mmCIF file of C-alpha atoms in Angstrom:
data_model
loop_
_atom_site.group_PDB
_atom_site.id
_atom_site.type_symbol
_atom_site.label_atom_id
_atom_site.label_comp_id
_atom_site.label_asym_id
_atom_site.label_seq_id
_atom_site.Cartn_x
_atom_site.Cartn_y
_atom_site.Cartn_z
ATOM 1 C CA UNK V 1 -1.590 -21.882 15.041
ATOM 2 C CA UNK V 2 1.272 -19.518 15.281
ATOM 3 C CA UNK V 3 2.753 -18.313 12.014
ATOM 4 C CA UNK V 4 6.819 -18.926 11.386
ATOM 5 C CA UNK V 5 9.209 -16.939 11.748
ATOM 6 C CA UNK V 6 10.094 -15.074 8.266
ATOM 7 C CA UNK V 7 12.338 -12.237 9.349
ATOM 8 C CA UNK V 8 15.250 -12.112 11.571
ATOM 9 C CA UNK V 9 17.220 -9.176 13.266
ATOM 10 C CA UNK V 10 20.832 -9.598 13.850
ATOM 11 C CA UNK V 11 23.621 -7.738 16.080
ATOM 12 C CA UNK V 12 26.485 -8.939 15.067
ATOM 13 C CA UNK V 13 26.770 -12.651 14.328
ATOM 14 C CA UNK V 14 23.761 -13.271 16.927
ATOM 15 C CA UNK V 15 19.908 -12.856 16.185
ATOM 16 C CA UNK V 16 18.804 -10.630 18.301
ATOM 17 C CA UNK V 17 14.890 -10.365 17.521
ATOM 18 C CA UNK V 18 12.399 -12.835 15.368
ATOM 19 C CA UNK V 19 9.174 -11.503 12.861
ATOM 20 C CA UNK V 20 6.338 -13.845 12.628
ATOM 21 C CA UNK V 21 4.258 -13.047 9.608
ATOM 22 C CA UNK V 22 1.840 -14.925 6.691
ATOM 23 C CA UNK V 23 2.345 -14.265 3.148
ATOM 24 C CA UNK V 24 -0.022 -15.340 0.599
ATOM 25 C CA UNK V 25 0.597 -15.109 -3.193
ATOM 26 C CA UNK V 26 -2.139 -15.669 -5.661
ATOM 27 C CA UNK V 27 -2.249 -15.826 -9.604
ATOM 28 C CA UNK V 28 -4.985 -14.252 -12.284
ATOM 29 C CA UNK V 29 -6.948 -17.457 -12.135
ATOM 30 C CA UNK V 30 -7.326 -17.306 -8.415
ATOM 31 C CA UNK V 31 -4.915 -20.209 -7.565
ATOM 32 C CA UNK V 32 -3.016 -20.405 -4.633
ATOM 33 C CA UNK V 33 0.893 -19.974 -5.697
ATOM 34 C CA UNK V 34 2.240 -19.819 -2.508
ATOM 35 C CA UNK V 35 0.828 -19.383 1.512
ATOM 36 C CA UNK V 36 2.770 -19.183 4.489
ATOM 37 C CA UNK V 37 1.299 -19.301 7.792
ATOM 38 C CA UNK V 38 -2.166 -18.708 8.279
ATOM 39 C CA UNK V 39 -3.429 -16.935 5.626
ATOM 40 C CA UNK V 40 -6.805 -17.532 6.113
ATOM 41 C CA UNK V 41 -6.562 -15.649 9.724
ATOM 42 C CA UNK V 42 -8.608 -11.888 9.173
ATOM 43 C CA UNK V 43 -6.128 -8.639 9.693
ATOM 44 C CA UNK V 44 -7.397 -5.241 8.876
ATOM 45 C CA UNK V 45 -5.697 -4.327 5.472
ATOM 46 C CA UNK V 46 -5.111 -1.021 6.305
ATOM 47 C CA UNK V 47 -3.202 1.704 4.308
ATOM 48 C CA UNK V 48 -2.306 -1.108 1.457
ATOM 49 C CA UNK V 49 -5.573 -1.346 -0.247
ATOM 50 C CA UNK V 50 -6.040 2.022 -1.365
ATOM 51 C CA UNK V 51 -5.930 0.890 -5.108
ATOM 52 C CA UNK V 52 -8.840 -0.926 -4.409
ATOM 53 C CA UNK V 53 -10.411 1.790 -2.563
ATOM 54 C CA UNK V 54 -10.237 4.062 -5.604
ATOM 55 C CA UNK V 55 -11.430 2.428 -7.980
ATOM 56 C CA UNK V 56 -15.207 3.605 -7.524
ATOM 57 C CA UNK V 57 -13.489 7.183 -8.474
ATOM 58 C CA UNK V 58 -12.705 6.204 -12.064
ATOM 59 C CA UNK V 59 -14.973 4.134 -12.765
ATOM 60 C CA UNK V 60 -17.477 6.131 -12.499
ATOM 61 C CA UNK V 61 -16.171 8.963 -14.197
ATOM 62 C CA UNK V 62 -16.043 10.943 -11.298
ATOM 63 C CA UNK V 63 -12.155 10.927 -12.071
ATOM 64 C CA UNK V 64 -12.740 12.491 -15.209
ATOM 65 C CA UNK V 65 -15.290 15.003 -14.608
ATOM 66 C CA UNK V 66 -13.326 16.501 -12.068
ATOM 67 C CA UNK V 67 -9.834 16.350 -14.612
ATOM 68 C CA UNK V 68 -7.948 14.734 -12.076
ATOM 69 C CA UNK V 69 -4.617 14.264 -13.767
ATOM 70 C CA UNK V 70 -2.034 11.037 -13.239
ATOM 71 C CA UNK V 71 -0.311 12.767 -10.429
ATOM 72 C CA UNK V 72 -3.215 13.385 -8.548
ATOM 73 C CA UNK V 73 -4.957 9.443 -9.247
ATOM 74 C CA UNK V 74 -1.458 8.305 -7.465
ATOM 75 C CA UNK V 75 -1.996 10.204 -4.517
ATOM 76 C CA UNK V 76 -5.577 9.288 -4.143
ATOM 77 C CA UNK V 77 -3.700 5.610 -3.595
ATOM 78 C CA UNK V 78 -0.920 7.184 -1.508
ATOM 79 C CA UNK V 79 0.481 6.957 2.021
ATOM 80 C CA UNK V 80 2.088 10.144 1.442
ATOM 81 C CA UNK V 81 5.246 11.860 3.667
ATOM 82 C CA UNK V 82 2.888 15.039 3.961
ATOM 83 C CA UNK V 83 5.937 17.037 1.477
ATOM 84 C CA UNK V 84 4.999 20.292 -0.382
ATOM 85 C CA UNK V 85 4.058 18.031 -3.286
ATOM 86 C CA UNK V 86 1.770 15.852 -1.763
ATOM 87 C CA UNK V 87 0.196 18.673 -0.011
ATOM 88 C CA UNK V 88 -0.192 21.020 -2.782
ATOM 89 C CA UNK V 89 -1.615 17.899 -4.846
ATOM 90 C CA UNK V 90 -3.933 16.849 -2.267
ATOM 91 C CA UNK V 91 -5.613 20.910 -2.351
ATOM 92 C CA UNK V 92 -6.322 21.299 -5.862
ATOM 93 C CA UNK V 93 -7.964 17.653 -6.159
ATOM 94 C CA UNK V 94 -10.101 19.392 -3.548
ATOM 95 C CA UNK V 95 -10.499 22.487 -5.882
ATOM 96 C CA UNK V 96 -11.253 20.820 -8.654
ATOM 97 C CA UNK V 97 -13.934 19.612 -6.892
ATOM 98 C CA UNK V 98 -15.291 22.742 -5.877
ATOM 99 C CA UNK V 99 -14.062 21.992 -1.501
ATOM 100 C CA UNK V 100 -12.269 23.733 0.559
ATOM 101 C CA UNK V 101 -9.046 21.992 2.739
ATOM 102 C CA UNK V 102 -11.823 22.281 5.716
ATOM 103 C CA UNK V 103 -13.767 19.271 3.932
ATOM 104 C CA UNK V 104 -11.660 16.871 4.814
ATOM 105 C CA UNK V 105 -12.496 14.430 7.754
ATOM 106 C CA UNK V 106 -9.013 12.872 8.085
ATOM 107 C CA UNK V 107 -7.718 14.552 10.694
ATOM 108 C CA UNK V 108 -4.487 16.909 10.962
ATOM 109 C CA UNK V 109 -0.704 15.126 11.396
ATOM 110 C CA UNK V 110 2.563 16.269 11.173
ATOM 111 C CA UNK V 111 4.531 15.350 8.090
ATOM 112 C CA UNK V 112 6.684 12.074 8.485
ATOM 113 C CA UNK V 113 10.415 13.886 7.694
ATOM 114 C CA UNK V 114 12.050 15.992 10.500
ATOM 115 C CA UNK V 115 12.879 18.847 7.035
ATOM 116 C CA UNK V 116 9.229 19.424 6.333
ATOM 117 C CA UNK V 117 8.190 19.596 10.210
ATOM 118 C CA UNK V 118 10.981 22.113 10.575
ATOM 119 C CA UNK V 119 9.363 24.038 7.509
ATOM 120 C CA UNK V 120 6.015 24.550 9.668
ATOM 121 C CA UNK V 121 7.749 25.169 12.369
ATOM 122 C CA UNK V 122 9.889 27.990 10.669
ATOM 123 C CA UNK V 123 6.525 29.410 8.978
ATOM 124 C CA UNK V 124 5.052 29.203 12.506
ATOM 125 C CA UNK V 125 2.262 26.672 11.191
ATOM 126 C CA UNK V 126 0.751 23.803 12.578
ATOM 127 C CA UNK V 127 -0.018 20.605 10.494
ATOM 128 C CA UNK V 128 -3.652 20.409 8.899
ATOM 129 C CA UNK V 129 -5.722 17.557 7.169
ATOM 130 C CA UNK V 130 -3.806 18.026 3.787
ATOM 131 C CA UNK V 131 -0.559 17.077 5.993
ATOM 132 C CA UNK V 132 -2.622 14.133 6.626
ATOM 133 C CA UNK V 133 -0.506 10.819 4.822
ATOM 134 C CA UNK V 134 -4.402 10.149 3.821
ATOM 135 C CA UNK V 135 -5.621 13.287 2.495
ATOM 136 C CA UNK V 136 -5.055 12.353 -1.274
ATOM 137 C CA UNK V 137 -7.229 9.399 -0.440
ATOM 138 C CA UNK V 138 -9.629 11.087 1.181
ATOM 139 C CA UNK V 139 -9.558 13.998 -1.690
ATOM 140 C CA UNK V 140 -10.682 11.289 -4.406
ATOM 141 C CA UNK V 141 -13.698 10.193 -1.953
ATOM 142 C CA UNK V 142 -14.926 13.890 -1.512
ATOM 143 C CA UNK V 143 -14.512 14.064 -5.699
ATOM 144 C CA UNK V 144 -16.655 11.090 -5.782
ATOM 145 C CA UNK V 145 -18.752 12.240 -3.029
ATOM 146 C CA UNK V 146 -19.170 16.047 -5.307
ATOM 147 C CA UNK V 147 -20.324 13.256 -8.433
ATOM 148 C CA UNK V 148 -22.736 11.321 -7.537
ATOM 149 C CA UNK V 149 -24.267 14.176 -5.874
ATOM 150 C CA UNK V 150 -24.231 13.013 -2.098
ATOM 151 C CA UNK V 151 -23.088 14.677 0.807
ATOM 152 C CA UNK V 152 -19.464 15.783 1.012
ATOM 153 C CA UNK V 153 -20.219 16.099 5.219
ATOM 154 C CA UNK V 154 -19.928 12.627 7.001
ATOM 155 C CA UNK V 155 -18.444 11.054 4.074
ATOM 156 C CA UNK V 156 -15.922 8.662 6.693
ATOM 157 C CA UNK V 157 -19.139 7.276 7.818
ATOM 158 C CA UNK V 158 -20.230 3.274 7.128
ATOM 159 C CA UNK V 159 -23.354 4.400 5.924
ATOM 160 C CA UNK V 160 -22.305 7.116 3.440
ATOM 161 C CA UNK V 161 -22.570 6.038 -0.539
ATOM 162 C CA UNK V 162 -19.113 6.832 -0.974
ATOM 163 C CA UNK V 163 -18.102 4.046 1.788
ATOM 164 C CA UNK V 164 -20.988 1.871 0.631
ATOM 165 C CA UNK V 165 -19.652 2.081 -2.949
ATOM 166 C CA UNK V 166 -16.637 0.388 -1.664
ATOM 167 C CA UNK V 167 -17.587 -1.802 0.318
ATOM 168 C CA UNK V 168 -19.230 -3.219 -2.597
ATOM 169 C CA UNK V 169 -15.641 -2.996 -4.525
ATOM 170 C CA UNK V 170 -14.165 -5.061 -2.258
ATOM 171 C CA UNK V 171 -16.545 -7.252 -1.884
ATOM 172 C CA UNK V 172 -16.631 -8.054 -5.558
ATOM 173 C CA UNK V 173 -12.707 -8.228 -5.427
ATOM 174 C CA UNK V 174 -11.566 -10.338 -2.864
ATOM 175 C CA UNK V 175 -15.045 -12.510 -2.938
ATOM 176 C CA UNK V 176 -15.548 -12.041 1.105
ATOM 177 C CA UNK V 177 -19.027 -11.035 2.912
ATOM 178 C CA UNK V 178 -17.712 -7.518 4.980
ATOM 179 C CA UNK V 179 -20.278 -7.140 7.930
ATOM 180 C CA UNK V 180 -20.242 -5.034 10.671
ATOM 181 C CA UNK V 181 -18.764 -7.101 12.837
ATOM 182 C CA UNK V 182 -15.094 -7.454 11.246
ATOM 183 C CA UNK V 183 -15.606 -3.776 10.558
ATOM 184 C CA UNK V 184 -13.481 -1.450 12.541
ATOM 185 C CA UNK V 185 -12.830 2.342 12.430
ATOM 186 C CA UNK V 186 -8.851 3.627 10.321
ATOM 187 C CA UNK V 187 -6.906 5.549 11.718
ATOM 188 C CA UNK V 188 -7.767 8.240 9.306
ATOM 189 C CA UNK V 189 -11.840 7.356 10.313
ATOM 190 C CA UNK V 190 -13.010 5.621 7.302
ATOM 191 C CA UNK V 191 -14.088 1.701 7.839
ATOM 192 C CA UNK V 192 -11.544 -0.776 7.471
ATOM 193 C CA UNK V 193 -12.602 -4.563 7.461
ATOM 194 C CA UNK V 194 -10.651 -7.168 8.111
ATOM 195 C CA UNK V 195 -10.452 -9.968 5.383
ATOM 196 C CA UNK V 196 -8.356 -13.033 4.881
ATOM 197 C CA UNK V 197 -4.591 -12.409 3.212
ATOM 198 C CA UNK V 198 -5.814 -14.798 0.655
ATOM 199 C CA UNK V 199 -8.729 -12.765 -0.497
ATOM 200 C CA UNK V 200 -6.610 -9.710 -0.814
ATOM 201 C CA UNK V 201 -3.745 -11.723 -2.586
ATOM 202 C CA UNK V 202 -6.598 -12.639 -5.348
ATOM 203 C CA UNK V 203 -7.958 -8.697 -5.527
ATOM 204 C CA UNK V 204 -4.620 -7.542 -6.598
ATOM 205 C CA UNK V 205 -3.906 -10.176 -8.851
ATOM 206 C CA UNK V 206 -6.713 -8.934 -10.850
ATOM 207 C CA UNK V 207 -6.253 -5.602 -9.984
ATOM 208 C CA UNK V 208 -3.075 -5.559 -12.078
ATOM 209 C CA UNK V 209 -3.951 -8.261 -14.910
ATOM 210 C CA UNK V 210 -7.958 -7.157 -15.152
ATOM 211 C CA UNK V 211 -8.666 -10.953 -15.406
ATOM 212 C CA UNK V 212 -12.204 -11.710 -14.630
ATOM 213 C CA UNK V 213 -12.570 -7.900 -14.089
ATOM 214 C CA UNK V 214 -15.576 -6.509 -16.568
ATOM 215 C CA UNK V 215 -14.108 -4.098 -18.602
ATOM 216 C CA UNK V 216 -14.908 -0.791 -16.453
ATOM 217 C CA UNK V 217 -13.589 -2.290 -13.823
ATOM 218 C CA UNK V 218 -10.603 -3.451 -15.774
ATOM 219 C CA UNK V 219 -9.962 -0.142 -17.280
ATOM 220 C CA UNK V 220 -10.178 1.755 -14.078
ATOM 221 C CA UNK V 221 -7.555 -0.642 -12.407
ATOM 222 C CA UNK V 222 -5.302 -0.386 -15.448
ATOM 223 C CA UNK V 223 -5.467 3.349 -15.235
ATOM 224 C CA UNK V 224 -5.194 3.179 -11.645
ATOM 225 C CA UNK V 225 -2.012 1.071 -11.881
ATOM 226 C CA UNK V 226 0.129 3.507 -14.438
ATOM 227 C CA UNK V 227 -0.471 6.283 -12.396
ATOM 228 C CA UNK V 228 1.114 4.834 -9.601
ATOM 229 C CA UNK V 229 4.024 3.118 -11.003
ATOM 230 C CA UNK V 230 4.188 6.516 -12.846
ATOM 231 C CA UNK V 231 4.098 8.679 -10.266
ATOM 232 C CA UNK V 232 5.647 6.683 -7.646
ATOM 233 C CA UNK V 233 6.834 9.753 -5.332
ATOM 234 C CA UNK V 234 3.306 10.683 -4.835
ATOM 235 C CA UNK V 235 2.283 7.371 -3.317
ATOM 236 C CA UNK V 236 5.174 7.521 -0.892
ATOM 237 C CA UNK V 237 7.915 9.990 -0.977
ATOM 238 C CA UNK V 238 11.393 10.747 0.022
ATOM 239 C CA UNK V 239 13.079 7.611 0.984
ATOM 240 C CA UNK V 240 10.076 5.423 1.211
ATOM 241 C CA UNK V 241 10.008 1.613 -0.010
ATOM 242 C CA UNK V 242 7.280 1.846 -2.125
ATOM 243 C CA UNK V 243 8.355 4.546 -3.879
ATOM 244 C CA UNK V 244 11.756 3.169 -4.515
ATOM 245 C CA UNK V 245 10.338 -0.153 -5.359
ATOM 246 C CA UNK V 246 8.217 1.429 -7.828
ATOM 247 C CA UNK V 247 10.645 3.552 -9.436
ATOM 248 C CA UNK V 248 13.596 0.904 -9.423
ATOM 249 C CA UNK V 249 11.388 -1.210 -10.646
ATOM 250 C CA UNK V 250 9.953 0.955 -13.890
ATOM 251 C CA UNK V 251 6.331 -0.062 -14.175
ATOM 252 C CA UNK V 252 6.921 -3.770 -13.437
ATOM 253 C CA UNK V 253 5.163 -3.654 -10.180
ATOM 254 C CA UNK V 254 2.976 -2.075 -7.956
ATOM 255 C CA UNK V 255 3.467 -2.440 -4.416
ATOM 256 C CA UNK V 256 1.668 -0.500 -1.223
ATOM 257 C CA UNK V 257 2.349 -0.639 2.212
ATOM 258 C CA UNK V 258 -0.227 -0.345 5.202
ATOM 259 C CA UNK V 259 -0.243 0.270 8.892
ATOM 260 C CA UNK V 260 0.590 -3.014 11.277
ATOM 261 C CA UNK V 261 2.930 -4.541 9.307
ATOM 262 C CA UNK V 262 0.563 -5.004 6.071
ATOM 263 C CA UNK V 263 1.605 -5.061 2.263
ATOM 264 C CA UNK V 264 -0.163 -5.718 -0.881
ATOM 265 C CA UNK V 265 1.369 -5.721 -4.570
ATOM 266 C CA UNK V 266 1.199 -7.265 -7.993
ATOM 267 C CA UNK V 267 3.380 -8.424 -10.374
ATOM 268 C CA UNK V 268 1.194 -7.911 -13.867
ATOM 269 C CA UNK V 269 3.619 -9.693 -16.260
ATOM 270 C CA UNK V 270 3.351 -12.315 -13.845
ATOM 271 C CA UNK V 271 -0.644 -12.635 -12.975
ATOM 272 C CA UNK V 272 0.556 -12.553 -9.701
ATOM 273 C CA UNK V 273 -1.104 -10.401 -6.509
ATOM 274 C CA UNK V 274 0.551 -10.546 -3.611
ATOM 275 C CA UNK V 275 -0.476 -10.142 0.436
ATOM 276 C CA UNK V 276 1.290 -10.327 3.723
ATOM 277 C CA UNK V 277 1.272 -9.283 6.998
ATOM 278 C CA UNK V 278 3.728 -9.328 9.569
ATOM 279 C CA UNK V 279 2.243 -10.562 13.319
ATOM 280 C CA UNK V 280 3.801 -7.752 15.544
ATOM 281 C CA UNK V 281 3.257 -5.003 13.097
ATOM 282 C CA UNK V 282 7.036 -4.051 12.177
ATOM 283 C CA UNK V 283 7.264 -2.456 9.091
ATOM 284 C CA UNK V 284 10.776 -3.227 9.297
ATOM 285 C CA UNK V 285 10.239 -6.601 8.371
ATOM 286 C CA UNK V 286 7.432 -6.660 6.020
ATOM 287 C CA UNK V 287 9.553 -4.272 3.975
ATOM 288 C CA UNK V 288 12.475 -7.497 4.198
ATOM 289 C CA UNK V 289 9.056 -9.683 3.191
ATOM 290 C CA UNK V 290 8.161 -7.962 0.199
ATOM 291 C CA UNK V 291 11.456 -7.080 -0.978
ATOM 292 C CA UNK V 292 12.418 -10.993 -0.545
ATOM 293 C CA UNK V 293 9.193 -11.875 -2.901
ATOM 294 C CA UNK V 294 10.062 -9.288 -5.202
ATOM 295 C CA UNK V 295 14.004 -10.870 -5.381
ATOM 296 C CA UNK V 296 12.896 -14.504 -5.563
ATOM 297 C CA UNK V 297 9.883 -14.088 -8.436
ATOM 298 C CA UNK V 298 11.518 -11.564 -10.917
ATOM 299 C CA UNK V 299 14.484 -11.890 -13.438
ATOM 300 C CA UNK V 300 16.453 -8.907 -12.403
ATOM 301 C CA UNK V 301 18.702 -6.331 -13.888
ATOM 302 C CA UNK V 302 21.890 -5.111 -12.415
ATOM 303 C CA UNK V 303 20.208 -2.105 -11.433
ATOM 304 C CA UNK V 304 17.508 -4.214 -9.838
ATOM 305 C CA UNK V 305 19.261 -6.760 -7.960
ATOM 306 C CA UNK V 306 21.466 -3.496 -6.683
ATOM 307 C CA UNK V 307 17.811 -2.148 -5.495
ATOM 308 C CA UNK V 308 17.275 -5.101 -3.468
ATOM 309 C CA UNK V 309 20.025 -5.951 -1.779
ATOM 310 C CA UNK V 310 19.923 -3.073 -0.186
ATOM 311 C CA UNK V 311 16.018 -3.421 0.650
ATOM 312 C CA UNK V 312 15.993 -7.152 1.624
ATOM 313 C CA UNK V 313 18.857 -6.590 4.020
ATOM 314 C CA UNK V 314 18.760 -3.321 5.468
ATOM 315 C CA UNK V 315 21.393 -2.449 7.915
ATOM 316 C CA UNK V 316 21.121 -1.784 11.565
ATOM 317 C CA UNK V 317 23.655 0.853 12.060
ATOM 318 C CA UNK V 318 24.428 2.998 15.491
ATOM 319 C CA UNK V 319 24.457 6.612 16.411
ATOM 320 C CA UNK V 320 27.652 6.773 14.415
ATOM 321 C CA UNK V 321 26.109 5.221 11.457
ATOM 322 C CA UNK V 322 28.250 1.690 11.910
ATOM 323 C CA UNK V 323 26.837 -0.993 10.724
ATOM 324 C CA UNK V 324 25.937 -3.186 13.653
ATOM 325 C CA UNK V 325 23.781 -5.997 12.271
ATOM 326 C CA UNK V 326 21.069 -6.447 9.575
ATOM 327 C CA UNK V 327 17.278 -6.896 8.801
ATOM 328 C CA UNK V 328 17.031 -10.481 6.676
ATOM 329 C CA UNK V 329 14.661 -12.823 5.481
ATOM 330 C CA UNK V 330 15.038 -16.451 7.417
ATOM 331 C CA UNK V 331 16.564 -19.249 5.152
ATOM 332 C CA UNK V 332 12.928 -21.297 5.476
ATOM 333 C CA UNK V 333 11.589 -18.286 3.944
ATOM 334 C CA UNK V 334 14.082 -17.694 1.432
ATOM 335 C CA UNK V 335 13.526 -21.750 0.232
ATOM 336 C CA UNK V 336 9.664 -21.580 0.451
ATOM 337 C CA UNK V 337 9.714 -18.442 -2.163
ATOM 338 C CA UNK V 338 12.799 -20.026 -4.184
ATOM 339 C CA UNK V 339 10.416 -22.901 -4.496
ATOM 340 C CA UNK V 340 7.457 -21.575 -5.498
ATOM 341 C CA UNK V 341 9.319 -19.156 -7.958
ATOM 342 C CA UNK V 342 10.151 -21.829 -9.671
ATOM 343 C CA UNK V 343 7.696 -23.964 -9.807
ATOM 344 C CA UNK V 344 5.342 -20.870 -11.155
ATOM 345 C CA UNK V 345 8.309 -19.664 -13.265
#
């Protein structure tokens, strides 16, 4: 079955190009509050479920044996732009941890803004792991990797505790079986497994209420939660929708993007969690996706609604910065979450 088109692109007064995506929203209970398209369909989560990913770090207390502070929790969560910030975070989570930068098994990549390439490039450097949008992430699994006293070499491996230790996480959260053979390899190395929207919709509804979450668990995601809406620059950066989300948004949500066209989120005064995925990848439109939810599920504030307009409807502009179309949500999506909004409301 193919999934409907959700987002539209427009040049001038004609739609130019078509997104087909799913979106699945669960609440705290586990009940189905809205799905569009096939949301039952495995797709690799990606970059969005890093929340889940570290929550074996505090909740074992590796987090606080190693003092890792709010700042650095966020970026263990992050997608980061590879700025000085992130960078400089990312090494002393591995000094607290007793690593050098050399540890990591992410792989070197230029930062995402043309002003911090130019920086290397001015210094005469070449990008390294820490420059690596991953490297907080993979920071908090060498912490974990320093407590529990296994290797810190091979740590991206299946096999490793560290990845086993998830794997068990998010089995428990989204309630699906991950075998090898929906298992594929991240682009930072790790596994990734590929698991219905549905299933990750549920995980982050509990991930920001802690219903049905035992009270480690529960903790860990709360804690995991404030640093990010906290700290929202380190999970993103400079100009990056999650960040701004966050930030406009003042604690009232926690969203995170992924690679492909993959978001997850929750709304905690809500009970809602949140997944989507958009069919050809574009983040372009599951930005417009998420921002739409966002718009059609909250009571907003000027301040808010200012916020949104500008992320549900991004312009297309030309080389002269004229606006020549937009980025918008179809009206059949706009009804479907209108609907449901209220109906949950």
């Amino acid at each position: 079955m193919s999934n409907p088109v959700l987002v539209e692109v427009t040049r001038g007064d004609v739609v130019e190009s078509r997104h087909r995506g799913a979106i699945a929203i669960f609440d705290a209970n586990g009940t189905p509050v809205l799905k569009i398209g096939d949301t039952g369909r495995r797709v690799f989560p990606r970059s969005a479920i890093k929340a889940l990913q570290a929550l074996p770090l505090v909740e074992s207390g590796a987090a606080d044996a190693l003092d890792y502070d709010p700042a650095e929790l966020a970026l263990a969560c992050s997608s980061h732009n590879g700025e000085e910030r992130h960078v400089n975070a990312a090494r002393v989570m591995l000094i607290k941890a007793g690593l050098e930068d050399d540890a990591l098994e992410c792989g070197p990549q230029w930062p995402s803004r043309v002003e911090d390439v130019a920086g290397l490039a001015r210094a005469g450097e070449t990008p390294c792991a820490l420059h690596n949008n991953c490297s907080g992430k993979h920071a908090g699994f060498l912490g974990l990797a320093k407590v529990m006293g296994a290797p810190t070499r091979g740590y991206v491996l299946p096999d490793h505790p560290v990845q086993q230790e998830i794997k068990a996480v998010l089995e428990a959260m989204t309630g699906d079986t991950l075998t090898p053979d929906i298992c594929g390899i991240d682009g930072c190395a790790i596994p990734t497994f590929a698991t219905p929207l549905d299933g990750f919709a549920r995980a982050f509804a509990a991930f920001g209420t802690g219903e049905n979450l035992e009270p480690l668990r529960a903790e860990a995601a709360r804690r995991l939660y404030d640093a990010c809406v906290d700290n929202a620059f380190m999970v993103a950066g400079t100009d990056r929708f999650c960040t701004r989300a966050m930030a406009g948004f003042r604690r009232r949500v926690f969203v995170k993007t992924g690679a492909e066209g993959v978001f997850c989120a929750t709304i905690p005064e809500l009970g809602l969690g949140i997944a989507l995925k958009c069919d050809d990848g574009a983040s372009r439109a599951s930005e417009v996706m998420m921002a739409s939810i966002l718009e059609a599920f909250l009571d907003l504030n000027d301040d808010e609604k200012a916020l949104l307009q500008d992320l549900t409807q991004p312009a297309i502009k030309t080389r002269l910065d004229v606006k020549a179309g937009v980025i918008r949500p179809t009206s059949d999506l706009l009804t479907d979450l209108k609907r449901a909004a209220s109906v949950s409301a």
